[in-house]
Amino acid sequence: MTHIPFRLDDLRRILREGAGADETVDLEGEILDTDFGALGYESLALLETGSRIEREYGIALGDDALAPDTTPRALIEAVNGELAPAPQPQS
Amino acid sequence: MTDALVTGLGVVSPTGLGTDAFWSATVEGRSAIGPVTRFDADRYPARLAGEIAGFVAEDHLPGRLIPQTDRMTRLALVAADWALDDAGIDPAADHAAFDMGVVTASSSGGFEFGQNELRKLWSQGGQYVSAYQSFAWFYAVNSGQISIRNGMKGPSGVIVSDQAGGLDALAHTRRLIRKGTPLIVSGGVDAALCPWGWVAQLASDRLTTSDAPDSAYLPFDKDASGHVPGEGGAILLVEDAVSARGRGVTGYGVIAGYGASFDPRPDSGREPGLRYAIEVALTDARVTADQVDVVFADAAGLPELDRVEADALAAVFGPGAVPVTAPKTTTGRLGSGGAPLDLAGALLALRHGVIPPTVHVRPDPGYRIDLVTGAAREVALRTALVVARGYGGFNSAVVVRRAEPS
């Protein structure tokens, strides 16, 4: 299911599908401001996660959106920034 | 020179998960060969396999490892855990990271993972290929994942020489231990029972097309028609004997000798290399032919190759002079996992004083070997020879000697 906007539960699902989950981390908990490295995801896991988001939502994410020191909040904002309709030109 | 002592076994065999299940099935001659269930093999010329049933990776491994591993790697990681546990080693506590290495054998890499990702590439596009394809298919991936999981940063590597690789990896392990690394995780596990892996194996022209599990893989039998492929293998924990005995560990046995050779060009008229590999292994182990108590044969299951092996054994040991067995008749040939599983079987045979049987086979007396068939043979054993050949001309032989309490 593709939800617009992109929400934390969408990210959780994609993380689980693409990279699995670390048993020592509660992915269902308050993870918005915990960086991905601390959640147990290394660069390759984030590459896979980013690739799954890109193809599911039809967007392109920059490299900065997927660094291990990025947080879920920052990634969600980046995804929603790409999903937002382009502003209508003012005449 | 220090001894390389096997102190832990981790067995993932079609005949049993774990050493005890494997050994009881092996001694009793229970075969795991049956119709392929992993995929629909009906339209392939070969339709039998030795499959591992009941392995649930999620019961043994962290969730983060599942999306990034082929079946062979999951099996290898669990086997490595069991081998460490068997040896009483806690890698985080007992050794410095650089004092532990990993050397496994591989013959095909993670074929099933690779097949699934290639299917996505061609049917959906490159965007759909898992990032983990970058390493999950790779020959060295079992060594890499075992190293990472257990924090082992010492010398590591992978040996790729088909079935012979399982012995070559143990030989390299012994080399590294002699150079000063006290602990190496070794052995091999393969699991290429998917259409791509199947076709790759069919290309060897060595698979039987029989549909009868009890008469398909018949090495040294007049009715030999090729082999049945299987999946699995064994991971062996090998330690510097001084270091292990310092913990009060007796271990299973010592990797006492090794020889390897490469066959001459086909039709050259020169003798195949197997006899030479066996003789080098015996010399290296400083044992004479009459001191070898049992041979675990390569057992190709094709008349021409069985002849080469039987002739080599008769030349080295004398006709019928040493008991020969091929418990791989219960599992099929396991790629790089076959020889490590035979080594595990040989070490258990030494420990228990039992030669497990070759199943289903009625030996052709023309081969002039004393093949142990029917029931297991109870006899005191001190020294065993394990022979393995790899497609393309690889011959390897390892001598193992029973560990004696110090």
XYZ file of N, CA, C and O in Angstrom, chain B residues 67-202:
544
model
N 17.258 -10.774 5.387
C 17.121 -10.256 4.003
C 18.439 -10.212 3.231
O 18.431 -10.005 2.026
N 19.558 -10.394 3.903
C 20.839 -10.234 3.204
C 21.577 -11.557 3.014
O 22.756 -11.551 2.656
N 20.905 -12.695 3.252
C 21.621 -13.965 3.177
C 20.926 -14.991 2.287
O 19.705 -15.152 2.322
N 21.735 -15.704 1.531
C 21.289 -16.896 0.819
C 21.121 -18.029 1.835
O 21.701 -18.003 2.924
N 20.388 -19.035 1.425
C 20.187 -20.204 2.294
C 21.525 -20.814 2.745
O 21.687 -21.207 3.887
N 22.499 -20.883 1.834
C 23.771 -21.513 2.209
C 24.455 -20.729 3.326
O 25.122 -21.303 4.182
N 24.296 -19.405 3.322
C 24.931 -18.576 4.348
C 24.213 -18.730 5.684
O 24.844 -18.791 6.741
N 22.894 -18.809 5.638
C 22.135 -19.027 6.878
C 22.553 -20.354 7.522
O 22.780 -20.433 8.727
N 22.651 -21.385 6.693
C 23.073 -22.691 7.214
C 24.486 -22.609 7.773
O 24.790 -23.157 8.848
N 25.372 -21.905 7.055
C 26.764 -21.815 7.498
C 26.887 -21.038 8.807
O 27.679 -21.399 9.689
N 26.109 -19.960 8.936
C 26.169 -19.161 10.162
C 25.712 -19.989 11.365
O 26.326 -19.935 12.441
N 24.662 -20.751 11.181
C 24.159 -21.575 12.291
C 25.159 -22.683 12.605
O 25.454 -22.977 13.777
N 25.727 -23.287 11.557
C 26.732 -24.335 11.778
C 27.941 -23.776 12.525
O 28.514 -24.437 13.397
N 28.336 -22.544 12.184
C 29.476 -21.920 12.878
C 29.142 -21.689 14.355
O 29.972 -21.927 15.240
N 27.909 -21.237 14.614
C 27.488 -21.063 16.020
C 27.602 -22.384 16.778
O 28.092 -22.434 17.906
N 27.127 -23.448 16.135
C 27.149 -24.761 16.798
C 28.584 -25.248 17.017
O 28.893 -25.852 18.048
N 29.452 -24.994 16.033
C 30.846 -25.437 16.170
C 31.535 -24.703 17.324
O 32.270 -25.307 18.119
N 31.297 -23.403 17.426
C 31.879 -22.623 18.522
C 31.357 -23.122 19.858
O 32.106 -23.300 20.824
N 30.061 -23.362 19.898
C 29.425 -23.834 21.121
C 29.984 -25.202 21.519
O 30.297 -25.466 22.684
N 30.137 -26.070 20.512
C 30.669 -27.420 20.755
C 32.077 -27.348 21.348
O 32.442 -28.145 22.216
N 32.860 -26.372 20.871
C 34.238 -26.237 21.355
C 34.320 -25.479 22.674
O 35.392 -25.379 23.277
N 33.193 -24.928 23.118
C 33.205 -24.155 24.349
C 33.885 -22.807 24.185
O 34.479 -22.285 25.128
N 33.799 -22.234 22.987
C 34.441 -20.944 22.721
C 33.394 -19.842 22.686
O 32.378 -19.960 21.998
N 33.661 -18.782 23.438
C 32.886 -17.553 23.321
C 33.796 -16.555 22.619
O 34.727 -16.026 23.223
N 33.543 -16.330 21.326
C 34.521 -15.544 20.567
C 34.730 -14.137 21.120
O 35.819 -13.581 20.997
N 33.697 -13.567 21.719
C 33.851 -12.206 22.230
C 34.752 -12.170 23.453
O 35.409 -11.157 23.736
N 34.805 -13.271 24.185
C 35.514 -13.258 25.464
C 36.855 -13.974 25.428
O 37.777 -13.612 26.171
N 36.985 -14.987 24.577
C 38.128 -15.894 24.728
C 39.351 -15.524 23.907
O 40.453 -15.982 24.198
N 39.181 -14.754 22.845
C 40.330 -14.427 21.998
C 40.250 -12.978 21.548
O 39.161 -12.413 21.428
N 41.429 -12.396 21.245
C 41.446 -11.087 20.594
C 40.899 -11.254 19.176
O 41.059 -12.307 18.553
N 40.269 -10.209 18.665
C 39.613 -10.287 17.355
C 40.582 -10.744 16.262
O 40.212 -11.529 15.386
N 41.838 -10.278 16.319
C 42.782 -10.616 15.248
C 43.392 -12.003 15.424
O 44.172 -12.449 14.597
N 43.050 -12.694 16.498
C 43.522 -14.067 16.708
C 42.507 -15.104 16.236
O 42.662 -16.297 16.489
N 41.445 -14.643 15.577
C 40.427 -15.573 15.074
C 40.196 -15.312 13.587
O 39.947 -14.168 13.187
N 40.288 -16.355 12.784
C 40.097 -16.210 11.339
C 39.009 -17.138 10.832
O 38.494 -17.989 11.569
N 38.667 -16.979 9.572
C 37.631 -17.808 8.943
C 38.083 -18.187 7.534
O 38.388 -17.310 6.719
N 38.138 -19.482 7.255
C 38.468 -19.946 5.899
C 37.449 -21.011 5.508
O 37.454 -22.109 6.060
N 36.556 -20.669 4.596
C 35.589 -21.670 4.145
C 35.828 -21.986 2.666
O 36.550 -21.279 1.975
N 35.200 -23.060 2.234
C 35.207 -23.416 0.819
C 33.855 -23.045 0.224
O 32.848 -22.972 0.933
N 33.846 -22.805 -1.064
C 32.594 -22.533 -1.756
C 32.714 -23.100 -3.165
O 33.794 -23.087 -3.747
N 31.631 -23.631 -3.689
C 31.730 -24.073 -5.079
C 30.834 -23.283 -6.016
O 31.097 -23.209 -7.203
N 29.784 -22.679 -5.483
C 28.886 -21.974 -6.400
C 28.449 -20.608 -5.890
O 27.927 -19.816 -6.662
N 28.611 -20.329 -4.617
C 28.089 -19.075 -4.084
C 26.597 -19.174 -3.826
O 25.999 -20.244 -3.897
N 25.985 -18.033 -3.529
C 24.571 -18.016 -3.154
C 23.667 -17.979 -4.376
O 23.132 -16.950 -4.748
N 23.470 -19.141 -4.984
C 22.754 -19.215 -6.263
C 21.291 -18.827 -6.137
O 20.738 -18.191 -7.020
N 20.640 -19.249 -5.078
C 19.202 -18.998 -4.982
C 18.938 -17.492 -4.820
O 18.059 -16.933 -5.478
N 19.729 -16.859 -3.968
C 19.616 -15.406 -3.798
C 19.874 -14.722 -5.136
O 19.107 -13.862 -5.586
N 20.953 -15.143 -5.796
C 21.319 -14.540 -7.070
C 20.254 -14.725 -8.131
O 19.948 -13.810 -8.894
N 19.681 -15.918 -8.161
C 18.636 -16.170 -9.151
C 17.441 -15.233 -8.939
O 16.896 -14.671 -9.894
N 17.034 -15.083 -7.685
C 15.882 -14.216 -7.410
C 16.158 -12.770 -7.813
O 15.284 -12.093 -8.363
N 17.368 -12.299 -7.555
C 17.671 -10.904 -7.887
C 17.819 -10.722 -9.393
O 17.417 -9.704 -9.947
N 18.418 -11.711 -10.069
C 18.525 -11.603 -11.534
C 17.146 -11.631 -12.180
O 16.896 -10.953 -13.174
N 16.240 -12.419 -11.592
C 14.875 -12.443 -12.117
C 14.259 -11.044 -12.018
O 13.610 -10.564 -12.943
N 14.483 -10.376 -10.871
C 13.946 -9.008 -10.717
C 14.590 -8.066 -11.721
O 13.925 -7.182 -12.270
N 15.886 -8.248 -11.951
C 16.584 -7.373 -12.901
C 15.927 -7.450 -14.276
O 15.638 -6.437 -14.907
N 15.680 -8.686 -14.750
C 15.166 -8.840 -16.113
C 13.669 -8.595 -16.210
O 13.173 -8.171 -17.256
N 12.917 -8.870 -15.131
C 11.467 -8.739 -15.251
C 10.978 -7.371 -14.784
O 9.951 -6.901 -15.253
N 11.708 -6.726 -13.831
C 11.207 -5.468 -13.280
C 12.163 -4.295 -13.470
O 11.746 -3.156 -13.470
N 13.456 -4.593 -13.564
C 14.427 -3.514 -13.742
C 15.430 -3.448 -12.601
O 15.194 -3.956 -11.508
N 16.552 -2.807 -12.885
C 17.680 -2.755 -11.946
C 17.324 -2.148 -10.601
O 17.898 -2.503 -9.571
N 16.337 -1.256 -10.602
C 15.911 -0.612 -9.367
C 15.374 -1.629 -8.353
O 15.333 -1.356 -7.163
N 14.946 -2.779 -8.840
C 14.313 -3.773 -7.964
C 15.299 -4.800 -7.407
O 14.931 -5.671 -6.634
N 16.556 -4.708 -7.808
C 17.561 -5.666 -7.327
C 18.007 -5.264 -5.931
O 18.327 -4.099 -5.680
N 18.020 -6.217 -5.024
C 18.414 -5.929 -3.639
C 19.839 -5.394 -3.577
O 20.737 -5.890 -4.261
N 20.039 -4.399 -2.728
C 21.400 -3.893 -2.501
C 22.300 -5.019 -1.999
O 23.512 -5.013 -2.226
N 21.706 -6.000 -1.338
C 22.509 -7.096 -0.760
C 22.993 -8.093 -1.800
O 23.820 -8.954 -1.498
N 22.468 -7.983 -3.021
C 23.011 -8.823 -4.086
C 24.498 -8.546 -4.271
O 25.244 -9.401 -4.738
N 24.947 -7.341 -3.864
C 26.356 -6.992 -4.016
C 27.267 -8.034 -3.376
O 28.374 -8.248 -3.837
N 26.801 -8.683 -2.298
C 27.671 -9.708 -1.695
C 26.966 -11.032 -1.400
O 27.617 -12.039 -1.183
N 25.644 -11.052 -1.390
C 24.956 -12.253 -0.907
C 25.207 -13.480 -1.784
O 25.134 -14.606 -1.320
N 25.509 -13.263 -3.058
C 25.754 -14.397 -3.969
C 27.203 -14.868 -3.912
O 27.522 -15.940 -4.402
N 28.077 -14.056 -3.314
C 29.511 -14.144 -3.573
C 30.145 -15.354 -2.895
O 29.772 -15.735 -1.808
N 31.150 -15.935 -3.554
C 31.838 -17.109 -2.998
C 32.298 -16.895 -1.551
O 32.216 -17.789 -0.731
N 32.834 -15.695 -1.283
C 33.443 -15.462 0.037
C 32.416 -15.072 1.100
O 32.788 -14.777 2.234
N 31.136 -15.089 0.756
C 30.158 -14.490 1.674
C 30.025 -15.272 2.981
O 29.822 -14.683 4.043
N 30.156 -16.604 2.929
C 30.043 -17.353 4.186
C 31.178 -16.984 5.133
O 30.962 -16.777 6.332
N 32.398 -16.903 4.601
C 33.525 -16.474 5.441
C 33.263 -15.079 5.994
O 33.484 -14.814 7.184
N 32.797 -14.177 5.135
C 32.575 -12.802 5.560
C 31.515 -12.698 6.647
O 31.715 -12.038 7.671
N 30.392 -13.355 6.429
C 29.307 -13.245 7.416
C 29.669 -13.929 8.737
O 29.300 -13.448 9.811
N 30.384 -15.041 8.671
C 30.819 -15.689 9.925
C 31.793 -14.766 10.669
O 31.711 -14.603 11.886
N 32.697 -14.127 9.921
C 33.650 -13.195 10.536
C 32.923 -12.061 11.239
O 33.222 -11.725 12.384
N 31.959 -11.463 10.527
C 31.266 -10.292 11.075
C 30.443 -10.689 12.300
O 30.503 -10.054 13.346
N 29.701 -11.783 12.167
C 28.813 -12.188 13.266
C 29.591 -12.471 14.541
O 29.117 -12.211 15.640
N 30.814 -13.014 14.383
C 31.570 -13.433 15.563
C 32.750 -12.519 15.890
O 33.566 -12.855 16.739
N 32.842 -11.394 15.192
C 33.911 -10.439 15.497
C 35.297 -10.994 15.243
O 36.224 -10.740 16.013
N 35.446 -11.764 14.172
C 36.735 -12.403 13.879
C 37.454 -11.609 12.795
O 37.014 -11.553 11.656
N 38.598 -11.013 13.171
C 39.290 -10.120 12.237
C 40.642 -10.670 11.797
O 41.434 -9.969 11.188
N 40.924 -11.920 12.122
C 42.192 -12.527 11.723
C 42.163 -12.934 10.263
O 41.246 -12.569 9.524
N 43.187 -13.701 9.831
C 43.262 -14.075 8.419
C 42.025 -14.842 7.964
O 41.572 -15.754 8.650
N 41.487 -14.426 6.834
C 40.267 -15.046 6.338
C 40.366 -15.254 4.836
O 41.194 -14.640 4.175
N 39.527 -16.110 4.324
C 39.542 -16.324 2.882
C 38.530 -17.354 2.471
O 37.759 -17.865 3.291
N 38.518 -17.645 1.183
C 37.636 -18.667 0.639
C 38.414 -19.457 -0.399
O 39.253 -18.896 -1.109
N 38.173 -20.757 -0.445
C 38.819 -21.612 -1.441
C 37.733 -22.122 -2.384
O 36.717 -22.661 -1.928
N 37.944 -21.962 -3.674
C 36.961 -22.389 -4.667
C 37.600 -23.458 -5.553
O 38.365 -23.143 -6.459
N 37.367 -24.713 -5.239
C 37.857 -25.813 -6.078
C 36.864 -26.971 -6.003
O 37.240 -28.107 -5.774
N 35.597 -26.610 -6.180
C 34.492 -27.572 -6.143
C 34.603 -28.448 -4.895
O 34.916 -27.958 -3.819
N 34.359 -29.737 -5.030
C 34.310 -30.608 -3.844
C 35.651 -30.660 -3.111
O 35.692 -30.803 -1.900
N 36.743 -30.567 -3.862
C 38.060 -30.626 -3.228
C 38.282 -29.439 -2.297
O 39.078 -29.506 -1.348
N 37.567 -28.346 -2.553
C 37.754 -27.131 -1.770
C 37.523 -27.323 -0.283
O 38.159 -26.667 0.549
N 36.617 -28.231 0.058
C 36.349 -28.470 1.469
C 37.576 -28.970 2.206
O 37.770 -28.671 3.393
N 38.425 -29.731 1.520
C 39.679 -30.176 2.146
C 40.755 -29.097 2.012
O 41.551 -28.891 2.935
N 40.773 -28.423 0.883
C 41.762 -27.355 0.688
C 41.602 -26.265 1.754
O 42.589 -25.679 2.215
N 40.355 -25.987 2.129
C 40.111 -24.966 3.160
C 40.691 -25.407 4.504
O 41.280 -24.599 5.233
N 40.539 -26.690 4.819
C 41.105 -27.192 6.084
C 42.629 -27.153 6.049
O 43.287 -26.863 7.056
N 43.193 -27.423 4.863
C 44.647 -27.365 4.734
C 45.149 -25.936 4.910
O 46.154 -25.693 5.587
N 44.434 -24.993 4.335
C 44.838 -23.594 4.503
C 44.676 -23.166 5.961
O 45.482 -22.399 6.498
N 43.636 -23.694 6.595
C 43.421 -23.433 8.017
C 44.621 -23.898 8.841
O 45.125 -23.179 9.714
N 45.086 -25.094 8.531
C 46.239 -25.614 9.269
C 47.472 -24.722 9.053
O 48.225 -24.439 9.987
N 47.647 -24.259 7.813
C 48.755 -23.347 7.483
C 48.676 -22.079 8.349
O 49.679 -21.621 8.893
N 47.493 -21.513 8.467
C 47.337 -20.266 9.231
C 47.576 -20.499 10.713
O 48.132 -19.638 11.403
N 47.155 -21.670 11.203
C 47.385 -21.969 12.615
C 48.885 -22.127 12.869
O 49.420 -21.621 13.854
N 49.570 -22.767 11.948
C 51.021 -22.918 12.102
C 51.732 -21.570 12.034
O 52.788 -21.389 12.609
N 51.132 -20.629 11.327
C 51.730 -19.290 11.251
C 51.395 -18.443 12.469
O 51.844 -17.305 12.551
N 50.541 -18.948 13.351
C 50.352 -18.237 14.602
C 48.953 -17.776 14.951
O 48.756 -17.162 15.994
N 47.956 -18.032 14.101
C 46.585 -17.687 14.488
C 46.004 -18.858 15.282
O 45.945 -19.972 14.770
N 45.590 -18.637 16.522
C 45.207 -19.788 17.357
C 43.853 -20.416 17.030
O 43.598 -21.544 17.453
N 42.998 -19.701 16.298
C 41.650 -20.240 16.083
C 41.169 -19.868 14.681
O 41.226 -18.700 14.289
N 40.712 -20.880 13.944
C 40.134 -20.627 12.619
C 38.819 -21.399 12.506
O 38.748 -22.580 12.840
N 37.794 -20.709 12.026
C 36.534 -21.367 11.676
C 36.666 -21.815 10.217
O 36.983 -21.010 9.351
N 36.456 -23.105 9.969
C 36.710 -23.631 8.633
C 35.563 -24.527 8.169
O 34.555 -24.662 8.855
N 35.733 -25.136 7.012
C 34.709 -26.037 6.477
C 34.017 -25.450 5.265
O 34.588 -24.616 4.556
N 32.788 -25.862 5.031
C 32.059 -25.356 3.875
C 30.608 -25.797 3.894
O 30.277 -26.861 4.444
N 29.764 -24.947 3.354
C 28.332 -25.254 3.224
C 27.867 -24.725 1.865
O 28.151 -23.578 1.525
N 27.200 -25.541 1.102
C 26.626 -25.114 -0.166
C 25.143 -25.471 -0.181
O 24.717 -26.414 0.495
N 24.375 -24.731 -0.944
C 22.936 -25.014 -1.048
C 22.429 -24.423 -2.356
O 21.853 -23.354 -2.377
N 22.684 -25.125 -3.443
C 22.311 -24.596 -4.762
C 21.150 -25.376 -5.357
O 21.144 -25.722 -6.531
N 20.153 -25.668 -4.520
C 18.992 -26.427 -5.006
C 17.894 -25.461 -5.454
O 16.849 -25.331 -4.826
N 18.183 -24.749 -6.522
C 17.229 -23.857 -7.165
C 17.433 -24.057 -8.657
O 18.435 -24.642 -9.069
N 16.499 -23.611 -9.506
C 16.649 -23.916 -10.936
C 18.000 -23.504 -11.527
O 18.614 -24.261 -12.276
N 18.489 -22.327 -11.161
C 19.765 -21.892 -11.711
C 20.904 -22.796 -11.242
O 21.735 -23.253 -12.036
N 20.915 -23.074 -9.939
C 21.944 -23.962 -9.400
C 21.843 -25.361 -9.993
O 22.848 -26.037 -10.220
N 20.621 -25.774 -10.240
C 20.377 -27.111 -10.786
C 20.949 -27.216 -12.195
O 21.635 -28.177 -12.540
N 20.649 -26.225 -13.012
C 21.133 -26.232 -14.393
C 22.665 -26.187 -14.415
O 23.311 -26.874 -15.209
N 23.239 -25.394 -13.513
C 24.702 -25.320 -13.450
C 25.286 -26.687 -13.110
O 26.313 -27.101 -13.669
N 24.627 -27.402 -12.214
C 25.133 -28.727 -11.846
C 24.897 -29.739 -12.965
O 25.732 -30.612 -13.211
N 23.754 -29.608 -13.654
C 23.480 -30.513 -14.784
C 24.554 -30.396 -15.860
O 24.870 -31.368 -16.550
